[in-house]
Short mmCIF file of C-alpha atoms in Angstrom, two decimals:
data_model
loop_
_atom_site.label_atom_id
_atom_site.label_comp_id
_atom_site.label_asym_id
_atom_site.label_seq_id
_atom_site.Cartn_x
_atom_site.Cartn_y
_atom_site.Cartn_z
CA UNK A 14 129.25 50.56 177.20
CA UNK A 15 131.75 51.87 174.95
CA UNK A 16 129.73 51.00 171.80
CA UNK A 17 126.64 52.64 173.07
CA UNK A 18 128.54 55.65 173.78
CA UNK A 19 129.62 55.64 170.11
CA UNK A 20 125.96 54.64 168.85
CA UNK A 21 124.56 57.51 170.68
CA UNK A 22 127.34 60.12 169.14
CA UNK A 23 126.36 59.36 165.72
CA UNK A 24 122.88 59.35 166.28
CA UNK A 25 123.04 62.78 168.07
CA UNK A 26 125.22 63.99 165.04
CA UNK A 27 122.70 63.04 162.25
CA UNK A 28 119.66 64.66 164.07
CA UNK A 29 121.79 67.78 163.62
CA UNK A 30 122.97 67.47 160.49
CA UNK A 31 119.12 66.67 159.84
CA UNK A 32 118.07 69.84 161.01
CA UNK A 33 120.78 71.74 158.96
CA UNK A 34 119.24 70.31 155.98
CA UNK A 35 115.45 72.47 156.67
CA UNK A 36 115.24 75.54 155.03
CA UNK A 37 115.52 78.64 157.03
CA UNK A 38 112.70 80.24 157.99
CA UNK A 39 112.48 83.99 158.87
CA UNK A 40 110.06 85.10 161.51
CA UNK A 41 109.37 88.53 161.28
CA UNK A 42 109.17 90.36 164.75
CA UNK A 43 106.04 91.16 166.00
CA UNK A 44 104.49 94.07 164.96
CA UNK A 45 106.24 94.31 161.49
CA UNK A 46 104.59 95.72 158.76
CA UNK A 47 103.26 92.80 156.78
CA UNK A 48 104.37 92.65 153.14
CA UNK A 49 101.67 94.21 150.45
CA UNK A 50 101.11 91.49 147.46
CA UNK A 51 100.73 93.40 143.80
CA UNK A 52 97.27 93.49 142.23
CA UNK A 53 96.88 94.88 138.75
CA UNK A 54 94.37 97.59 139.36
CA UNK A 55 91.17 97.26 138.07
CA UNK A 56 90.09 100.10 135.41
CA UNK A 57 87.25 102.21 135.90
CA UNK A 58 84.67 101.95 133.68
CA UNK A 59 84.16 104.98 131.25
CA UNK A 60 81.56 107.40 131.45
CA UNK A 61 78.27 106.58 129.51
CA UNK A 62 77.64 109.75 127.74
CA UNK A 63 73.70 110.42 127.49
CA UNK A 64 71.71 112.55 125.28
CA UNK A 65 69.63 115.17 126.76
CA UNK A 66 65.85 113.60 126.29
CA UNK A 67 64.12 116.02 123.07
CA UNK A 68 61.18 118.07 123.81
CA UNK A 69 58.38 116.64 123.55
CA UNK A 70 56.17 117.36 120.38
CA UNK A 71 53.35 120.15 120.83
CA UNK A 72 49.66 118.53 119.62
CA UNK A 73 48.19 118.94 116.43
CA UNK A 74 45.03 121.73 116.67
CA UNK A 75 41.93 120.20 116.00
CA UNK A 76 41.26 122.60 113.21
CA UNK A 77 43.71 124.27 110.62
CA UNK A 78 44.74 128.07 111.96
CA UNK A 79 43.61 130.86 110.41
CA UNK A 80 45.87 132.87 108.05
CA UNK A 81 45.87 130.15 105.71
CA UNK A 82 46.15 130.67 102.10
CA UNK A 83 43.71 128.26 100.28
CA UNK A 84 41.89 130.54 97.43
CA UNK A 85 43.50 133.04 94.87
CA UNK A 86 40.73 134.96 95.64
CA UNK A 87 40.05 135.90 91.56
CA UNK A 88 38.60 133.18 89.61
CA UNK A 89 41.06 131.60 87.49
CA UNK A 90 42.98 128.62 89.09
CA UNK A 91 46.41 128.00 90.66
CA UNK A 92 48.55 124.59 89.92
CA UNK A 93 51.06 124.41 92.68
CA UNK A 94 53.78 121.03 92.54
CA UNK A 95 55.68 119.79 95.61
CA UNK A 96 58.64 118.07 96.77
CA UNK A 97 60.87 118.43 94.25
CA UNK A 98 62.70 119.30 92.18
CA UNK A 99 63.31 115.80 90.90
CA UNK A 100 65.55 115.15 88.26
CA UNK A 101 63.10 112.31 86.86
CA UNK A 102 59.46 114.26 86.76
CA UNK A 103 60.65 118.08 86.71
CA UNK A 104 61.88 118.28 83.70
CA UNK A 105 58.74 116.85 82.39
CA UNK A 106 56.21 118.82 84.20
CA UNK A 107 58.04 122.10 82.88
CA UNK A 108 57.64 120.65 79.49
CA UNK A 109 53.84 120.29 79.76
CA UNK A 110 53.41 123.58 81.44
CA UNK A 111 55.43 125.30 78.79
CA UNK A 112 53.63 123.46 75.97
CA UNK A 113 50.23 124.49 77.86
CA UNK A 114 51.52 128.40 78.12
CA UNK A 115 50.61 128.35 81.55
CA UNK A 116 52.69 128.60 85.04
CA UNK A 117 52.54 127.32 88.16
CA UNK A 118 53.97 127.08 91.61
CA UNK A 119 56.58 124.80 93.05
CA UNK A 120 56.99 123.97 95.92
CA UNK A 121 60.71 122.26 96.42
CA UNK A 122 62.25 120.65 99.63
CA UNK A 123 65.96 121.95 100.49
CA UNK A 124 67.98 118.94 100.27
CA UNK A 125 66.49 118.47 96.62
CA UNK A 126 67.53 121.78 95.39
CA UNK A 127 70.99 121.63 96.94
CA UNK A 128 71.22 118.19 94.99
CA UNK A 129 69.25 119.77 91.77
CA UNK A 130 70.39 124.07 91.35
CA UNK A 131 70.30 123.35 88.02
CA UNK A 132 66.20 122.83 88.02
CA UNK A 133 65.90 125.43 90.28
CA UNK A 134 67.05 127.41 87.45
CA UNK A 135 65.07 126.72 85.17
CA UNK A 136 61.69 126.74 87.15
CA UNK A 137 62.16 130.55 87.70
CA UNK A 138 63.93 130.95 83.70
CA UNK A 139 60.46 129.56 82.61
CA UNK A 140 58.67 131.93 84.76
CA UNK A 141 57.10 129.84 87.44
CA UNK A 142 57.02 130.80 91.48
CA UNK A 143 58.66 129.23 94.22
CA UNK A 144 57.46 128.05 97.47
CA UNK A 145 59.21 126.87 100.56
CA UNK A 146 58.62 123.48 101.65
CA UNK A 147 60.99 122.73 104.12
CA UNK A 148 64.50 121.17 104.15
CA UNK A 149 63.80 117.38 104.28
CA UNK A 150 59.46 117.05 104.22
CA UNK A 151 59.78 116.53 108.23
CA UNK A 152 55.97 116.34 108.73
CA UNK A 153 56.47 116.55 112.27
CA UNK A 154 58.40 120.48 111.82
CA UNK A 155 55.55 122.00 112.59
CA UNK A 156 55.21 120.27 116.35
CA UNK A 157 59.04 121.04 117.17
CA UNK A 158 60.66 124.15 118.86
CA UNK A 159 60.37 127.24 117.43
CA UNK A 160 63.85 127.76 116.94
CA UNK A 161 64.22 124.19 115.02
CA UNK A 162 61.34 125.42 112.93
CA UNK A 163 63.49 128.93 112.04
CA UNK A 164 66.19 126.80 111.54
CA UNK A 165 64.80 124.44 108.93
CA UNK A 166 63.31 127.46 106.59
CA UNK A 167 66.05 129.44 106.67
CA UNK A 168 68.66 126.70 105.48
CA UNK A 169 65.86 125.88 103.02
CA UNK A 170 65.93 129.76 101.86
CA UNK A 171 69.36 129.93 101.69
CA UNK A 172 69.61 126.83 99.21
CA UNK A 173 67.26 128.29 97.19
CA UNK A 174 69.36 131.37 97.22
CA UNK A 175 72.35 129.25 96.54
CA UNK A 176 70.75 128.18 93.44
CA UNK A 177 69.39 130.89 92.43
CA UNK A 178 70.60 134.45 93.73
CA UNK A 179 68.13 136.80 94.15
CA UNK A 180 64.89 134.55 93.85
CA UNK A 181 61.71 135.60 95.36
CA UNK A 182 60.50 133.20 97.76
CA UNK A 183 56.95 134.16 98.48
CA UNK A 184 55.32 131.43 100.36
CA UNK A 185 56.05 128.53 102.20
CA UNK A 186 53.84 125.33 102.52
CA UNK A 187 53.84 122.75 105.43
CA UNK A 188 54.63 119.16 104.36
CA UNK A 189 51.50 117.39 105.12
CA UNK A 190 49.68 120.50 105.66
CA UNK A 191 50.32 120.01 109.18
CA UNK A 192 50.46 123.47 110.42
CA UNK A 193 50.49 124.99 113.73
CA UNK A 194 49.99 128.69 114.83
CA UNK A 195 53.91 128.48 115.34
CA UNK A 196 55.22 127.18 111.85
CA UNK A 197 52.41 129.76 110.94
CA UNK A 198 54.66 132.79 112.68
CA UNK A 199 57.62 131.83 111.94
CA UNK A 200 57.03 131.72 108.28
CA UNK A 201 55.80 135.20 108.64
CA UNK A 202 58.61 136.44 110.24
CA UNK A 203 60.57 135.40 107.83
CA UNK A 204 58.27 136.88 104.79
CA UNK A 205 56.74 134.14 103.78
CA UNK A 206 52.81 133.85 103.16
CA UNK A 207 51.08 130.45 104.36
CA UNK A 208 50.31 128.29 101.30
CA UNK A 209 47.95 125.44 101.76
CA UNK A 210 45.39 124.12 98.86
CA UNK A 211 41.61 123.30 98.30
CA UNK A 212 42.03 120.50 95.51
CA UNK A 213 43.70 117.62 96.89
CA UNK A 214 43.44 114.69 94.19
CA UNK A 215 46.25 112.51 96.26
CA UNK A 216 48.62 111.46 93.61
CA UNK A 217 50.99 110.90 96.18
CA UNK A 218 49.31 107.60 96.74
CA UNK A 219 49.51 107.07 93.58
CA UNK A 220 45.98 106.94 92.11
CA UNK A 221 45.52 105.75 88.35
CA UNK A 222 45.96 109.02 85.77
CA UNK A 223 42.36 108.89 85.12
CA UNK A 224 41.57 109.09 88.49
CA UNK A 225 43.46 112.12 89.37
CA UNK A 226 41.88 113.76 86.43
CA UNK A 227 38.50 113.03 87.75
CA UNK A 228 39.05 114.00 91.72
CA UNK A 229 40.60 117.73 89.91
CA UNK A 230 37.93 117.82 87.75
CA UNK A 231 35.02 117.41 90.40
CA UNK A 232 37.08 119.23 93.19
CA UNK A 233 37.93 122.66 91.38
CA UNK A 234 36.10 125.36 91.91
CA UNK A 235 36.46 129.11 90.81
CA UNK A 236 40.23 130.05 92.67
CA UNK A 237 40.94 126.67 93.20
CA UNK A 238 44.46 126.00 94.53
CA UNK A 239 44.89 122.89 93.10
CA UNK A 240 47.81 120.47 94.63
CA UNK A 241 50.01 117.95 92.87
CA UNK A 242 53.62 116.53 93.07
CA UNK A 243 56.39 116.44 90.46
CA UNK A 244 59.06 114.80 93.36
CA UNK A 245 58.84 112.30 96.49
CA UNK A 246 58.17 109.46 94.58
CA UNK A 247 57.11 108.29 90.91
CA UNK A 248 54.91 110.93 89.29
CA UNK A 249 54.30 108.77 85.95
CA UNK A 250 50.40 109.07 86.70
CA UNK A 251 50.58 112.72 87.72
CA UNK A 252 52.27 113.90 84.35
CA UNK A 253 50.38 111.22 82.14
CA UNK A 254 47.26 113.17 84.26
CA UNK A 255 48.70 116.50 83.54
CA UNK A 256 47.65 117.28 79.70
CA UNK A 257 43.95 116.19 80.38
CA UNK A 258 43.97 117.97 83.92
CA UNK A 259 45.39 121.34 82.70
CA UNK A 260 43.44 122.01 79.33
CA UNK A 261 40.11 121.28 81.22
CA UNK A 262 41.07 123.54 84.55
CA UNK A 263 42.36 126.27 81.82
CA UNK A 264 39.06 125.95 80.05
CA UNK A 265 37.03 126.17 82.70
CA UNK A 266 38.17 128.68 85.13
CA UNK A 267 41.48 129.83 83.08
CA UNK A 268 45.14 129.50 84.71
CA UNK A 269 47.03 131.99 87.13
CA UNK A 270 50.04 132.84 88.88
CA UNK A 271 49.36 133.64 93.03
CA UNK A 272 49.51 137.37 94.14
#
């Protein structure tokens, strides 16, 4: 009996020493705040920054608007070359026209005279006219706001002025001869006379020489306003055109300057 009594004493003491061995546990009382685990926030995404939506372009009229200038109204014949000035086919053009003794009327794009002054120069040293023809050849200008339009012309002036101080710009032509009644007015209100043409021999798509010659020579009539390029592209055909085209127009109908 002894021995169990022993036997059970040690048994009893390893249970507790069993126990001791568990690690404590804490049991928080009820209705303890619970603890809060930490999150890394997540960041909000940035704005997305949108672009008011443009106005819409206004339609084309079906028919040019009146007010147009597309005769000299005497009988001799204007030449009139646009988009430049270019550095390549100015230069050259003023030679032929000089050799010719005759003038013409140019009709240069603002971001080309800003790049060229020095052309700009000499257009109006060798007595020739100039002629508006907006900043960058937006063929669309026309269809935008008016205060866009006012915009473009004015910057286009103001290079011109830049290059020249004190030039006379007269007239201002629409690229594409895209006008509407609002390009039309602004132009006016900013003392410029509408400049389109009635000889149209489209060297711009670059046509052989000969045939350029031959849609000038068939198209021009007495006052004529006859249109050409000398920038916007390569204008070999144009000037090789030129001599022929000129001494045939000058003997025909004779050569002028617009009033």
């Amino acid at each position: 009996m002894q021995a169990r009594a022993v036997l059970a004493s040690v048994l009893a003491m390893a249970l507790v020493l069993s126990g001791c061995a568990q690690p404590e546990r804490t049991i928080a009382p009820a209705g303890a705040p619970q603890p809060v685990q930490s999150t890394t926030p997540t960041p909000s995404p940035h704005p997305t920054l949108t672009k008011p939506p443009k106005p819409p372009l206004r339609p084309l009229p079906a028919k040019l608007p009146t007010g147009l200038r597309r005769n000299t109204g005497v009988r001799p014949v204007v030449l009139t070359f646009d988009d430049g000035p270019s550095p390549a086919w100015t230069p050259k053009v003023l030679d032929q026209l000089r050799a010719a003794k005759v003038t013409a009327t140019f009709c240069v794009v603002g971001r080309e005279v800003q790049r060229h002054p020095e052309l700009v120069r000499r257009i109006v040293r060798e007595g020739h006219q100039l002629c508006n023809h907006s900043w960058r050849h937006d063929l669309d200008l026309a269809r935008r706001p008016v205060a866009e339009i006012r915009a473009d012309l004015v910057r286009t002036n103001k290079a011109i002025q830049a290059a020249v101080p004190g030039a006379k710009v007269s007239f201002y032509r629409q690229p594409g001869g895209r006008w509407t009644s609002e390009v039309l007015g602004v132009a006016k209100d900013l003392g410029m006379r509408p400049l389109h043409w009635s000889v149209d021999p489209q060297d711009w798509d670059k046509p052989t020489a000969a045939t350029i010659g031959k849609r000038v020579h068939t198209a021009a009539r007495p006052g004529a306003i006859v249109l050409l390029h000398d920038g916007g592209g390569n204008r070999a055909a144009t000037l090789a055109a030129c001599p022929h085209l000129i001494a045939d127009l000058k003997q025909r109908f004779g050569i002028t300057r617009l009033s």
